Short mmCIF file of C-alpha atoms (C1' of nucleotides) in Angstrom, two decimals:
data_model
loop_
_atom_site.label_atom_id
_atom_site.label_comp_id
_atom_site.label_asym_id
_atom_site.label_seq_id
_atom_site.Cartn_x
_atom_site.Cartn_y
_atom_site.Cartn_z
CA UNK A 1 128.25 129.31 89.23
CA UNK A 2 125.62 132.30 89.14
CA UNK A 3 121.92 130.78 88.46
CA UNK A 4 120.38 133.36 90.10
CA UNK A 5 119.01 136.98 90.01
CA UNK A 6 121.36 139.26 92.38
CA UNK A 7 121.05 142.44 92.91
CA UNK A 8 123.75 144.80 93.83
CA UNK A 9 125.80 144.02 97.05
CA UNK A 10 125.72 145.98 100.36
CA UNK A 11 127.85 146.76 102.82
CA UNK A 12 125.83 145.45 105.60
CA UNK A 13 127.51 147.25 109.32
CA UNK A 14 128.46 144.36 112.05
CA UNK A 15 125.42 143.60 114.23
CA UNK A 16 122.23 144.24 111.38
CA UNK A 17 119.46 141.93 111.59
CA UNK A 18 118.75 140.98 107.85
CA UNK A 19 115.78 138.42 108.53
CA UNK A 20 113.62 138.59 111.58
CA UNK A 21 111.21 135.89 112.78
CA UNK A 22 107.89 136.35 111.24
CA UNK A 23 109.45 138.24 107.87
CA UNK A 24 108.82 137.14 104.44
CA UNK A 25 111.94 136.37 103.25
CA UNK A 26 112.27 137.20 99.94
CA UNK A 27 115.88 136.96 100.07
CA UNK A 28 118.83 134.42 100.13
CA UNK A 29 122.10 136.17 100.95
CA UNK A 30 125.21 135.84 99.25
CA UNK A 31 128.35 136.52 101.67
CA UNK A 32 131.45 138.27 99.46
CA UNK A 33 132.78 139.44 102.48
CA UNK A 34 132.72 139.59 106.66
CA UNK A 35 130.38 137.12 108.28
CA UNK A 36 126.70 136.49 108.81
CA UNK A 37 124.63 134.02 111.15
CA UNK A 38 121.36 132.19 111.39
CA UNK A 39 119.98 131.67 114.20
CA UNK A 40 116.62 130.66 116.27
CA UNK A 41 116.03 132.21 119.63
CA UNK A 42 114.07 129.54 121.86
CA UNK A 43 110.72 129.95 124.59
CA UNK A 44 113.52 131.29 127.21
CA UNK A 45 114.80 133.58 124.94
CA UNK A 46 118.06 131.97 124.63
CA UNK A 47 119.76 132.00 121.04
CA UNK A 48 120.44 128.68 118.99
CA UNK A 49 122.83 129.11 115.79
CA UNK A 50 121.86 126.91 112.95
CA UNK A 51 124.90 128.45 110.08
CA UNK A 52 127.69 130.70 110.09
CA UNK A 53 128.38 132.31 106.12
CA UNK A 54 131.77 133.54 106.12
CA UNK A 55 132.58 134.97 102.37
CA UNK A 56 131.59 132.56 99.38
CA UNK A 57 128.64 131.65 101.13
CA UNK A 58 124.99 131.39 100.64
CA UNK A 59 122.46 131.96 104.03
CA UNK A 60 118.86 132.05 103.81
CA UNK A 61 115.55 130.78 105.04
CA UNK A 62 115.17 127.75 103.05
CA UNK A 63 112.03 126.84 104.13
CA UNK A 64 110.39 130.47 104.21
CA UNK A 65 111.72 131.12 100.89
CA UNK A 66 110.62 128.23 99.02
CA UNK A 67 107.59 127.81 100.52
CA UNK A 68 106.52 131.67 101.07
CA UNK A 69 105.90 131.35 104.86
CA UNK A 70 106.84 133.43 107.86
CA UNK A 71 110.64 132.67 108.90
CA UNK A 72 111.55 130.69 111.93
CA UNK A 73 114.67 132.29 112.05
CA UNK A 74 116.81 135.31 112.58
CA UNK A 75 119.91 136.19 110.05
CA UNK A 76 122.38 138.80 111.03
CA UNK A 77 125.66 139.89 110.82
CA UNK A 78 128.64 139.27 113.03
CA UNK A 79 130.81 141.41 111.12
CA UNK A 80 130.97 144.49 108.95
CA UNK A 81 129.75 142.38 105.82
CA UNK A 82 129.59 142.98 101.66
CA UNK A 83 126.14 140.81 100.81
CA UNK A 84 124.38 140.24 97.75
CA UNK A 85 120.88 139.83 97.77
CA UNK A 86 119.71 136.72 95.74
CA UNK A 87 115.73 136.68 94.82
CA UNK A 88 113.64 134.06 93.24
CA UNK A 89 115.31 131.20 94.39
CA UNK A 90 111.57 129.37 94.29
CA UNK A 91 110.66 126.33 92.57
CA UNK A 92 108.76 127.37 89.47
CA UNK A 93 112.14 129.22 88.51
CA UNK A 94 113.85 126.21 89.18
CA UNK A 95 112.34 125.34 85.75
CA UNK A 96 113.92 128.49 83.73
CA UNK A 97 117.03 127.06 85.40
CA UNK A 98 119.49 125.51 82.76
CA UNK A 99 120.99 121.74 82.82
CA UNK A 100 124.00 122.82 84.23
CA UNK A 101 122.87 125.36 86.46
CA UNK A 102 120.34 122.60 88.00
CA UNK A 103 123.56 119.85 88.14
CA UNK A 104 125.64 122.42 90.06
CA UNK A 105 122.56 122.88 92.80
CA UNK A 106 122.09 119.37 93.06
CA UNK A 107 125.97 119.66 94.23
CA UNK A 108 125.38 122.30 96.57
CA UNK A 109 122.31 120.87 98.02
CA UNK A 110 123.81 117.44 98.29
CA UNK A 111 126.86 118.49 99.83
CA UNK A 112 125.26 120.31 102.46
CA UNK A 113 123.08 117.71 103.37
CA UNK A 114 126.25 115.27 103.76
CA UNK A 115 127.85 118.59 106.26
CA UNK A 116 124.37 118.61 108.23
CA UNK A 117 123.82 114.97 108.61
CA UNK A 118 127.65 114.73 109.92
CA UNK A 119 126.28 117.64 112.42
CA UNK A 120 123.64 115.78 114.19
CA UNK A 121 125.40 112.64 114.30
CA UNK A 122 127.98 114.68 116.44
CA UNK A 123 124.82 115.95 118.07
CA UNK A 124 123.39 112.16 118.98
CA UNK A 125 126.80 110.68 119.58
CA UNK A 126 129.41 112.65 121.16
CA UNK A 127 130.47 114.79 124.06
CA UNK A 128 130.19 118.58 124.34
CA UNK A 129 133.92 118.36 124.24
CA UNK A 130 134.09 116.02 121.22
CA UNK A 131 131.95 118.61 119.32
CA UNK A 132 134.19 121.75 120.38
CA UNK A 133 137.33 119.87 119.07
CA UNK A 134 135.22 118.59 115.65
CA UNK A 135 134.45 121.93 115.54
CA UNK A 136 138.16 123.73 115.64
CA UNK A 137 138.72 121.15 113.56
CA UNK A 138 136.50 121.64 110.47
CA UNK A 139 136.58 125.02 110.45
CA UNK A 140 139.85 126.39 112.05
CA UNK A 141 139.15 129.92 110.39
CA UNK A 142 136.02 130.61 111.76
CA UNK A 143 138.04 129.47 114.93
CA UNK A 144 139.97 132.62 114.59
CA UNK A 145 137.68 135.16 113.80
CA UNK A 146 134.46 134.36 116.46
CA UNK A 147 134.05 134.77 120.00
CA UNK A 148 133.42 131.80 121.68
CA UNK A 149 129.90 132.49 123.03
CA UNK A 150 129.02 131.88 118.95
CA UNK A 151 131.08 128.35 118.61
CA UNK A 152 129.16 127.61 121.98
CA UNK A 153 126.05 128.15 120.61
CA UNK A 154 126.57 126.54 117.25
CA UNK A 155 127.43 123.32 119.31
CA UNK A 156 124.80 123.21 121.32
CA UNK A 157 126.39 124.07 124.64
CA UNK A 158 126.35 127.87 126.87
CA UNK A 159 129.42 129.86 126.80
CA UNK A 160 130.32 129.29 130.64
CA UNK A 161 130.48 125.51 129.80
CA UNK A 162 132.63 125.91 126.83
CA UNK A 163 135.14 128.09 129.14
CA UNK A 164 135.57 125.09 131.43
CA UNK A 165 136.14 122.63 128.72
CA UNK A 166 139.05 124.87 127.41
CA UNK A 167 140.32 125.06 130.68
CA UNK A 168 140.73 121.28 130.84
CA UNK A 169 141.78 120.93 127.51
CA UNK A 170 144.59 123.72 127.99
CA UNK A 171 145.25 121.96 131.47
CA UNK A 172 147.01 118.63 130.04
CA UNK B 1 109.73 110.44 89.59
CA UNK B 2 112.74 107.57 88.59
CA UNK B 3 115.53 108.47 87.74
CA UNK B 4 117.84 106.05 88.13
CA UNK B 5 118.81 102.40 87.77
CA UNK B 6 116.82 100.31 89.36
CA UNK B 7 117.22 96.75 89.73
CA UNK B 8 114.84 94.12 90.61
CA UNK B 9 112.88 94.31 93.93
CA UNK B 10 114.34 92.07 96.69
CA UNK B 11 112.52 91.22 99.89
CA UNK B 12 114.77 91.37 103.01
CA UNK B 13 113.72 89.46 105.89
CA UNK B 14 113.39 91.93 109.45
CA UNK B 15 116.83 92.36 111.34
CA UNK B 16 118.51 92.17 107.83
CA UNK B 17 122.63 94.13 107.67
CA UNK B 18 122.06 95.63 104.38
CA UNK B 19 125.39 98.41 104.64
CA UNK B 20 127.92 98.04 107.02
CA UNK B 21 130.50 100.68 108.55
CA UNK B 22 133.49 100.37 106.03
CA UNK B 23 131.39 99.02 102.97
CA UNK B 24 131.71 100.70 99.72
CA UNK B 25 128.57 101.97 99.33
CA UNK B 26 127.35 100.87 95.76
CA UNK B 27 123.61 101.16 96.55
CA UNK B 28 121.05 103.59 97.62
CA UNK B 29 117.59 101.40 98.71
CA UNK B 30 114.42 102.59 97.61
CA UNK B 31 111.68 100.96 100.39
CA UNK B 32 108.82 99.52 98.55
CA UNK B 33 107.17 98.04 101.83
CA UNK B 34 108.66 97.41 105.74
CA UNK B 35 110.79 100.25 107.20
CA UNK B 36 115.00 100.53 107.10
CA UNK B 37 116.87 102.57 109.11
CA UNK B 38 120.22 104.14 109.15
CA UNK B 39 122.46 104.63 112.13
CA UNK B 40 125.94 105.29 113.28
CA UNK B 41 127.81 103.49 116.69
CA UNK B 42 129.54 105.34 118.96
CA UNK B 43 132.56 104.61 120.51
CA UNK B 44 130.63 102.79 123.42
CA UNK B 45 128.92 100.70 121.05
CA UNK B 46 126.03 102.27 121.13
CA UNK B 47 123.57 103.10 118.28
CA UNK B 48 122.40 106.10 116.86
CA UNK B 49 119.58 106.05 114.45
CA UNK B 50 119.98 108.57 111.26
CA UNK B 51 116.69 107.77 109.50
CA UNK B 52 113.85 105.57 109.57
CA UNK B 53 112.63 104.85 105.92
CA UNK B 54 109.67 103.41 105.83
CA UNK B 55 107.30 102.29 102.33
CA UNK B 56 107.95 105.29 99.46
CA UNK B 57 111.40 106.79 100.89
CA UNK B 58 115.03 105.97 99.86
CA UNK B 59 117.96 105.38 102.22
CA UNK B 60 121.46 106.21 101.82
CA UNK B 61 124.69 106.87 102.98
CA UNK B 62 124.63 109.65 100.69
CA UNK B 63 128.37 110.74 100.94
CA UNK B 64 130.22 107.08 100.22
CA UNK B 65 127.58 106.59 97.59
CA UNK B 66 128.46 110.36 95.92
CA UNK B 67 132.09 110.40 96.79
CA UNK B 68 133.02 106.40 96.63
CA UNK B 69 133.91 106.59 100.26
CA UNK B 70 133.73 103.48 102.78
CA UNK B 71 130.39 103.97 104.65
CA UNK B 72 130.66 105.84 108.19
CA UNK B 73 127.02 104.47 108.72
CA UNK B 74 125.05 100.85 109.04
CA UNK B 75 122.11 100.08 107.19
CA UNK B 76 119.10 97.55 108.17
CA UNK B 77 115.89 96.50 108.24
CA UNK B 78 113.05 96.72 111.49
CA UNK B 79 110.71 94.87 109.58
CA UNK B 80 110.39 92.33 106.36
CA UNK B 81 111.16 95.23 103.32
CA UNK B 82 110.67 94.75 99.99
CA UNK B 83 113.69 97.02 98.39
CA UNK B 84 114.74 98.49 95.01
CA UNK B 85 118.38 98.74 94.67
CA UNK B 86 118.99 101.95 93.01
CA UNK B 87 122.59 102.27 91.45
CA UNK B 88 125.02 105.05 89.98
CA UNK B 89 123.74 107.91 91.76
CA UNK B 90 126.92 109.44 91.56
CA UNK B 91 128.57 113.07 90.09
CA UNK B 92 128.70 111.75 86.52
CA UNK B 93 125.36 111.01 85.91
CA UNK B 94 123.60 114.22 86.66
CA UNK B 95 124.71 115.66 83.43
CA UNK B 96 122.87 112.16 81.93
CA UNK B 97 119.62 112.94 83.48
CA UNK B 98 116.91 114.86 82.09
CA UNK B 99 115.52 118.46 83.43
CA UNK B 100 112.72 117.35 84.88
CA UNK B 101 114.12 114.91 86.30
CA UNK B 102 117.05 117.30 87.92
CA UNK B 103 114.48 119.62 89.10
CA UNK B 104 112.41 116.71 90.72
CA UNK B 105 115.87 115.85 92.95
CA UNK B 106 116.06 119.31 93.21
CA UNK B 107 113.35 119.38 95.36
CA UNK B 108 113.87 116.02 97.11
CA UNK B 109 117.08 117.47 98.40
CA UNK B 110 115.64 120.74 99.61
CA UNK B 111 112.68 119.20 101.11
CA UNK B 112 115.17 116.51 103.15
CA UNK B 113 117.40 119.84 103.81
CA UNK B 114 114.84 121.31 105.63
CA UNK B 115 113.63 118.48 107.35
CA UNK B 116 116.91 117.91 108.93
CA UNK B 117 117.21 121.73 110.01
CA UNK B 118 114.35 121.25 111.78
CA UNK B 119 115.43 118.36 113.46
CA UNK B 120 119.13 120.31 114.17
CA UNK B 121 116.73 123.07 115.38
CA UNK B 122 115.09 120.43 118.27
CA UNK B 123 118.48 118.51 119.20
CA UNK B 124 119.88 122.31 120.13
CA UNK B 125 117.02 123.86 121.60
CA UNK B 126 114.47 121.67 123.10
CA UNK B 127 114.11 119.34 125.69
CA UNK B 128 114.04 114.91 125.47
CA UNK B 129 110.39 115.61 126.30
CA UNK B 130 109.77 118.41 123.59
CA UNK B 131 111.34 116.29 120.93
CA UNK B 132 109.29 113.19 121.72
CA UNK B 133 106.01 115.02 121.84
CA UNK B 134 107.22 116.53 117.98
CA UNK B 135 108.62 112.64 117.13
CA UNK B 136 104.60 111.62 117.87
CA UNK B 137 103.42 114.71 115.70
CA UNK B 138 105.71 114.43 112.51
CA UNK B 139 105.67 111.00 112.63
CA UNK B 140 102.07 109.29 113.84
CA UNK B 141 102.39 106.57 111.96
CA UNK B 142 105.97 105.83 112.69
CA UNK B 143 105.01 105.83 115.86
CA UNK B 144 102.32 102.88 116.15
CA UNK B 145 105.14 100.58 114.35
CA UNK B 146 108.22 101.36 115.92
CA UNK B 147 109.70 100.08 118.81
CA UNK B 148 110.21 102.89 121.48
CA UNK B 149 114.05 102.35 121.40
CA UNK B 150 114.21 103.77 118.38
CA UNK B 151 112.20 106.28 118.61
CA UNK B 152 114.99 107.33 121.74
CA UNK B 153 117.48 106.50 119.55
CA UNK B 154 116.64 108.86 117.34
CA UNK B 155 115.49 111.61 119.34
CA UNK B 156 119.05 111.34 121.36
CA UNK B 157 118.17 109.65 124.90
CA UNK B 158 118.08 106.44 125.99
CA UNK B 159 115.48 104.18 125.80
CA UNK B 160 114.99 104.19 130.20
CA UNK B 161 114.58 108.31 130.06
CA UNK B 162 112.24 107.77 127.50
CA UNK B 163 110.19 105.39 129.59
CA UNK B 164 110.37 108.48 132.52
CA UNK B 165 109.16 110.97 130.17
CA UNK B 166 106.48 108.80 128.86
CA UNK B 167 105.28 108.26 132.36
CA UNK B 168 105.61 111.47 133.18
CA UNK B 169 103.59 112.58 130.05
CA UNK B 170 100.77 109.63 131.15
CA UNK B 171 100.24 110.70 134.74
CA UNK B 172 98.74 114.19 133.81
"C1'" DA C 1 99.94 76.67 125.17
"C1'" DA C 2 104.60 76.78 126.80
"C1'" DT C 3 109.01 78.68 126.43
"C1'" DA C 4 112.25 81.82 124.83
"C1'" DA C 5 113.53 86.28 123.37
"C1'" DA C 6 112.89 91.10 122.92
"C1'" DA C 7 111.02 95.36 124.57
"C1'" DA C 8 109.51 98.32 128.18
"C1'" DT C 9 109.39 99.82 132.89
"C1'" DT C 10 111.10 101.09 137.42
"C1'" DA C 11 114.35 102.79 140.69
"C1'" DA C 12 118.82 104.29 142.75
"C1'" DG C 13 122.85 106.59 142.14
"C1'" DG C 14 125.93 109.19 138.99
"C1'" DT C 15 127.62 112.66 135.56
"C1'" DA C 16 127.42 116.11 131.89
"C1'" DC C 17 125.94 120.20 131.38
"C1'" DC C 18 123.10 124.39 133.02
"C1'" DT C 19 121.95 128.57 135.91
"C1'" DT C 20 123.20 132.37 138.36
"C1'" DA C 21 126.29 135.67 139.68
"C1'" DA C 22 130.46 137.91 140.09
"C1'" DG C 23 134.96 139.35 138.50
"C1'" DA C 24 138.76 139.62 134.93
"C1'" DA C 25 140.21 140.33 130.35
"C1'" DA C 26 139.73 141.98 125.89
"C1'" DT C 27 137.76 145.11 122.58
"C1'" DA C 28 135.42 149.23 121.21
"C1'" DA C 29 134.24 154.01 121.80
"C1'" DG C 30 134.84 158.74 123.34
"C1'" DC D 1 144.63 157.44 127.09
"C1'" DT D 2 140.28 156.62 129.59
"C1'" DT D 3 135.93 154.81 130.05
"C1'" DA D 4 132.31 151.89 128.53
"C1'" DT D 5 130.93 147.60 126.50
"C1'" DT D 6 131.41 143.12 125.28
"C1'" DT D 7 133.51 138.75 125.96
"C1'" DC D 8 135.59 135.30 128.78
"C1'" DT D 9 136.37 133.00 133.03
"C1'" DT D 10 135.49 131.03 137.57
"C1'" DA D 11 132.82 128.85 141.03
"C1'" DA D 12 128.76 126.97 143.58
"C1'" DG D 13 124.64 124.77 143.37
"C1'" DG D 14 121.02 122.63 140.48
"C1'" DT D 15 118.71 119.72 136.90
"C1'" DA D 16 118.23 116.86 132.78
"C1'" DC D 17 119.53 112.91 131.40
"C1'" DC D 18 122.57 108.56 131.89
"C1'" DT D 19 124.14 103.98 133.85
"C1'" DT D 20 123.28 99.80 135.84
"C1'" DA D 21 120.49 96.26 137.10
"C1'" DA D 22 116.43 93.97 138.19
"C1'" DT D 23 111.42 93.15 137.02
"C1'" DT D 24 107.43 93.11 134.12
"C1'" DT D 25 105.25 93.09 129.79
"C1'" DT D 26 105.02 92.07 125.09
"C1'" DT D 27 106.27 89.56 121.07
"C1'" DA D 28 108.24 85.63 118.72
"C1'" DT D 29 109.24 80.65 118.50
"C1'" DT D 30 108.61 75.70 119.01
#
DNA sequence: AATAAAAATTAAGGTACCTTAAGAAATAAG
DNA sequence: CTTATTTCTTAAGGTACCTTAATTTTTATT
C-alpha cells in the first residue's frame, strides 16, 4: 500500500512542530510510531485540532500540498514519534500512479471523507457531551494515551468544560 | 468526466423525498438543473443540512452507497431538479474504470476533502456570525436562491439567531 | 386579486458553553 | 526524593446562541 516516495523515517522528540502556518509543505507524514496532531490556532490565539495520527497514519496539509500554497495549519507531535516523510503527493504524479495504487487512494480518500462528514454532523447535531462520549467511543485508544485538554479541543469544546461534563457523567 | 452508469435524466418536482433515513442507498444523483440537499434529523426532529447541490454537483450518502448500508441521511429537492441517477459506484468497480478516469475522482475526492476541512475548521473556531459572512463569500450564488433557513441550517444555528445576526450585520 | 402557505423577523427568557482565576493532582525533570 | 511543569478540576460570573411564540413579509395557490 506504498504509492509514494518516502524517505527515511525520523525519530521526531514529543512536542516538535513539523509544519508551521505559512510553510510550504512539501511533506505528508507517515506516523510508524507515537502520535502527531494538526491543528489551527484561531484570531485569539486559541488552538483548534483538526486530526490526531497515531501509528499507521498519514497527516498532512492537503490543501497546501496539492495546491503549493502557504499552510493554514500547524502539525506537531504529541509524543516521541518515528515519521516518514512522504513527498510528491501532487496531482501530475497522480498520473505515474498505477491502477491499483490509484483504486487504493480512492479508498483512503473516500473513507475519510465518510469519518469527516460523520464529524460535522456530530458538530451540527449534538451536545458537547454527545460528542465526548462519540468520541471515547470511536477511538477508545487515543482515549488512553491523550490528555484531555487535546480530546477537548478536537471536539470543539475548552478543557474546563470537558472537566465538568466528566464530573456529571462519573456522578450517576 | 463520466464515469459511471448513468440512467436517463428525471425531473423531480421542488419538495421531492428522493433518499430517506433507512433506505438502501442504490443511487448517487448527479444535479443537471434545481438544487438538492442532504441532511440528517436530530433526535428533536430537527434538520441538519449536509450539502446543498446545486446544477453540475452530485449528491450522496456516500457510505450506504460504498458500503451497502441503510442511509443515516435524507435526500431532497429545494427546487424543480432535473437529475441523473448514477449507479454502482461501489468497491468493485474501481478496478473496472479507466486511469484517467480514477485520477479524475481522485481529485473530486480531494477537492470535497478539503472543502469539508475547511468547513470543520469554521464549525470549531469561528463564530454563527463569522460563518455566515464566509457562507455569503463561498457561496454568492447559493445565497440569492436559498431560503435563509438553510443557509442556518447549514451553518449550525437556527434560523431566529440568524435573523439577529443579519440585523446586526445591517445596522452598521 | 384574494387567500393560503411558507419564510423571515422580533422579542423575552433560558441554557449550553466560555472566561477567568485559583488550587489540586499528575507527570516530568533535576 | 524533591522541585518544577503540565494537566485537571472547581467555581463564579458572563456571553453566544436557543426556545417559544407572536407578528410581518414574502411566496405560492386558487
Amino acid at each position: 500500500m506504498e504509492h509514494f516516495k518516502i524517505s527515511k523515517t525520523k525519530i521526531i522528540p514529543k512536542g516538535t512542530l513539523l509544519l508551521s502556518y505559512g510553510d510550504i509543505c512539501s511533506y505528508g507524514y507517515k506516523v510508524e510510531s507515537g502520535c502527531l496532531k494538526s491543528y489551527v490556532i484561531d484570531s485569539v490565539g486559541k488552538e483548534h485540532i483538526l486530526q490526531f495520527a497515531p501509528e499507521g497514519w498519514i497527516i498532512a496539509d492537503l490543501d497546501g500540498f496539492t495546491n503549493k500554497k502557504p499552510s493554514q495549519i500547524f502539525i506537531d507531535s504529541i509524543e516521541e514519534s518515528t515519521v516518514s516523510f512522504i513527498s510528491k503527493f501532487n496531482y501530475e504524479d497522480l498520473n505515474d500512479l498505477d491502477k491499483k495504487a490509484l483504486v487504493d487512494m480512492n479508498t483512503k480518500y473516500r473513507n475519510n471523507l465518510i469519518a469527516t462528514h460523520k464529524r460535522i454532523i456530530g458538530l451540527l447535531s449534538a451536545t458537547a457531551k454527545q460528542r465526548y462520549i462519540d468520541f471515547t467511543e470511536t477511538y477508545p485508544t487515543l482515549v488512553q494515551r491523550l490528555p484531555l485538554k487535546f480530546i477537548a479541543s478536537y471536539i470543539g469544546i475548552t478543557p474546563e468544560y470537558l472537566s465538568d461534563i466528566r464530573r456529571k457523567i462519573a456522578k450517576k
